[in-house]
PDB file of C-alpha atoms and ligand atoms in Angstrom:
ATOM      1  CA  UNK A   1      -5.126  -3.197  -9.595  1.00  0.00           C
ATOM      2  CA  UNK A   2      -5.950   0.397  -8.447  1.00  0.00           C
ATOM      3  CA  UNK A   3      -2.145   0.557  -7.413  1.00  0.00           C
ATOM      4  CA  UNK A   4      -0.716  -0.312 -10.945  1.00  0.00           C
ATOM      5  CA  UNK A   5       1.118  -2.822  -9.032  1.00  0.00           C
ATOM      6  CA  UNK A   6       2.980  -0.017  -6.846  1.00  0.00           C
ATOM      7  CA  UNK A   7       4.070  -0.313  -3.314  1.00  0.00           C
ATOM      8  CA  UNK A   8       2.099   2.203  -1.484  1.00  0.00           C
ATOM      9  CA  UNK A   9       4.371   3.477   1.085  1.00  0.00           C
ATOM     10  CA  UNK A  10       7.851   3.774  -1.465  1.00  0.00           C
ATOM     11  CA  UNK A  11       6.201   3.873  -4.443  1.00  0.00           C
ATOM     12  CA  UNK A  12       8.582   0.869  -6.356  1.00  0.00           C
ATOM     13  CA  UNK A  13       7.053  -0.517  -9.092  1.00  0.00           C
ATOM     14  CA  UNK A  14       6.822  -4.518  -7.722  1.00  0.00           C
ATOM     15  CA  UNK A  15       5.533  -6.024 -10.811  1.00  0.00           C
ATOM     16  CA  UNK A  16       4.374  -9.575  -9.256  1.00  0.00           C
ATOM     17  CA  UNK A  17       6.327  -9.037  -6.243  1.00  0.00           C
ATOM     18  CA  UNK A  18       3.616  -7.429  -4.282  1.00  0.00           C
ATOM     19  CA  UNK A  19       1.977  -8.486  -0.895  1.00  0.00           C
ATOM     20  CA  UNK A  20      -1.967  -7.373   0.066  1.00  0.00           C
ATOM     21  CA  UNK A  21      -1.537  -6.288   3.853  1.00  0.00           C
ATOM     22  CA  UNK A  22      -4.487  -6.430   5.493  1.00  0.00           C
ATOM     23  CA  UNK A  23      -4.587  -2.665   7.898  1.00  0.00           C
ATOM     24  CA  UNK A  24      -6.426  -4.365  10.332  1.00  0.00           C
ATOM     25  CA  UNK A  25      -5.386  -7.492  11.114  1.00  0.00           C
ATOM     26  CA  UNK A  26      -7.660 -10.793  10.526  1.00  0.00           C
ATOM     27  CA  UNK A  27      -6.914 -11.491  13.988  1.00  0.00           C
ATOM     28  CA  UNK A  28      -8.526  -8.367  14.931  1.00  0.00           C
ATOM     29  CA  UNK A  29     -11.486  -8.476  13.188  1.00  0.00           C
ATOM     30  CA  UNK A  30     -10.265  -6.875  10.155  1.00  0.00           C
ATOM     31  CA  UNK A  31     -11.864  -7.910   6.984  1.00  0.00           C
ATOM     32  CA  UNK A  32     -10.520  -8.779   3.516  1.00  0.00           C
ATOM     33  CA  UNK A  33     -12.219  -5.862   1.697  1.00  0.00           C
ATOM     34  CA  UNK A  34     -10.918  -2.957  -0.631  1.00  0.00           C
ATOM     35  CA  UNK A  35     -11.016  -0.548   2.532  1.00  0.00           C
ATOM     36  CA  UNK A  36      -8.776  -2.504   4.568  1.00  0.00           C
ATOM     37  CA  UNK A  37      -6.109  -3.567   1.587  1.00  0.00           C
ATOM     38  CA  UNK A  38      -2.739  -1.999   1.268  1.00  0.00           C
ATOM     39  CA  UNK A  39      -0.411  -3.123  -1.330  1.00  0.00           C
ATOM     40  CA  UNK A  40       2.803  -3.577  -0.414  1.00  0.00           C
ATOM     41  CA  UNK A  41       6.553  -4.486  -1.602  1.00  0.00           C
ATOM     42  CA  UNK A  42       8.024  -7.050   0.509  1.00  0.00           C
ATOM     43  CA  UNK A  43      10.392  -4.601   2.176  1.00  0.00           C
ATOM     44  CA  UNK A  44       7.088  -2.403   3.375  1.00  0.00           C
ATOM     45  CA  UNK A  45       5.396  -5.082   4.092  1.00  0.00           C
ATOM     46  CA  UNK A  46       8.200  -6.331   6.767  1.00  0.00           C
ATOM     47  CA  UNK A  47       8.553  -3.091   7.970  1.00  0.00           C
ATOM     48  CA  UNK A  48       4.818  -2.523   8.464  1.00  0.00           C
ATOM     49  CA  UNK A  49       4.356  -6.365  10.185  1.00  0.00           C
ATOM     50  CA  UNK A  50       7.852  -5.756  12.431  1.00  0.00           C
ATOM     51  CA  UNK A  51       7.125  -2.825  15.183  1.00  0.00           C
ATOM     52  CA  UNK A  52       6.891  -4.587  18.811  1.00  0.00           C
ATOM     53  CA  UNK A  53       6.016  -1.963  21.023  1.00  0.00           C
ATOM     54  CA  UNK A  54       7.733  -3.873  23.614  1.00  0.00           C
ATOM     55  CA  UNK A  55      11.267  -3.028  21.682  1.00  0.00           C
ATOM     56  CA  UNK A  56      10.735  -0.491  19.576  1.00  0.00           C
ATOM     57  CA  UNK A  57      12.430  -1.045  15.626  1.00  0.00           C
ATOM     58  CA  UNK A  58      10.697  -0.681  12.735  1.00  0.00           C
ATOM     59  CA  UNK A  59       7.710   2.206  11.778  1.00  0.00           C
ATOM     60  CA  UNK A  60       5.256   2.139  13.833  1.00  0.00           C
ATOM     61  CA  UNK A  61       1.841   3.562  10.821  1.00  0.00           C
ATOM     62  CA  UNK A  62      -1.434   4.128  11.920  1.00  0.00           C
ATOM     63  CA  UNK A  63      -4.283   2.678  10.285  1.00  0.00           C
ATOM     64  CA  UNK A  64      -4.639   6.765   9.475  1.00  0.00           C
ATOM     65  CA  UNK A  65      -1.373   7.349   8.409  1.00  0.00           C
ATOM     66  CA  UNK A  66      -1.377   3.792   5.859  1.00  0.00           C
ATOM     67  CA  UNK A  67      -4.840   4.565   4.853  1.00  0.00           C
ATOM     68  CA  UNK A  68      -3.650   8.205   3.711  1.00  0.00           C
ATOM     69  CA  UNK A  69      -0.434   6.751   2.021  1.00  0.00           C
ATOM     70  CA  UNK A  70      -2.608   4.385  -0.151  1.00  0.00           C
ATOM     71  CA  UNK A  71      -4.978   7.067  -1.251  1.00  0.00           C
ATOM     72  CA  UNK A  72      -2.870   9.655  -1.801  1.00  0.00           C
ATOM     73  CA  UNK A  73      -0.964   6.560  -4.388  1.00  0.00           C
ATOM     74  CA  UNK A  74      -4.146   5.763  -6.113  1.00  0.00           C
ATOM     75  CA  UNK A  75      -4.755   8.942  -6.745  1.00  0.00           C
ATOM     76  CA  UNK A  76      -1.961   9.145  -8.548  1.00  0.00           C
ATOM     77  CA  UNK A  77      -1.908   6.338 -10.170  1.00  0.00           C
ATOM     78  CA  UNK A  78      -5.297   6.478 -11.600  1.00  0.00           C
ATOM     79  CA  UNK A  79      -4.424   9.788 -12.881  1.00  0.00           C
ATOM     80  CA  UNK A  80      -1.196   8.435 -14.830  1.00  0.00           C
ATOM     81  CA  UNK A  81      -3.696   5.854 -16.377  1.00  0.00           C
ATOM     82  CA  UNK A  82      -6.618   7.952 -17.465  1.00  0.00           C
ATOM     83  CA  UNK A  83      -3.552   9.931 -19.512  1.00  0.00           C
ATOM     84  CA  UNK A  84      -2.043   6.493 -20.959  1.00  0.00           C
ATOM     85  CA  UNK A  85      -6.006   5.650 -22.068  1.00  0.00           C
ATOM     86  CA  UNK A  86      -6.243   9.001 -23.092  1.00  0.00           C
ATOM     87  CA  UNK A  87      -3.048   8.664 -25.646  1.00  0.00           C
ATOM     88  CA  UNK A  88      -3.900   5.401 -26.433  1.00  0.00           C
ATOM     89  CA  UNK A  89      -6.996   6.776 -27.919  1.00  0.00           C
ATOM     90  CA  UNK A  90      -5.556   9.111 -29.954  1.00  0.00           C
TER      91      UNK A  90
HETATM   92 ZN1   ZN B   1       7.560  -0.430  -0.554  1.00  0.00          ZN
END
């Protein structure tokens, strides 16, 4: 998992406890591809579902903003694995 099973808005390590969110929504056409996966903790994941625009509570992300927060983690993360290959090598 490109995340290493990391939430990708706090960063907890969620071990099986992790939720796919899908940025777009199914019911808005989104798709279930890489691009449109964010892997969340179940805390992220409610705050991320719970914004009503009608009564604001919650964080209101933008595909933008949630697409930026993933990439910037699996950035990172793939960089802490090439080093544990690296010194497993060795
Ligand atoms: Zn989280």
């Amino acid at each position: 998992m490109a995340s290493g099973r990391h939430c990708s808005l706090c960063y907890n390590f969620c071990e099986t406890k992790i939720e796919l969110h899908h940025i777009k929504q199914k019911k808005d056409g989104g798709e279930g591809s890489f691009d449109n996966c964010l892997p969340l903790c179940f805390g992220c994941h409610a705050d991320v579902m719970q914004y009503n625009p009608d009564h604001p509570k919650g964080k209101k992300y933008t595909v933008t903003e949630l697409k930026r927060y993933r990439n910037k983690w699996y950035k990172k993360s793939a960089k802490v694995k090439g080093i544990y290959y690296l010194m497993k090598a060795i």
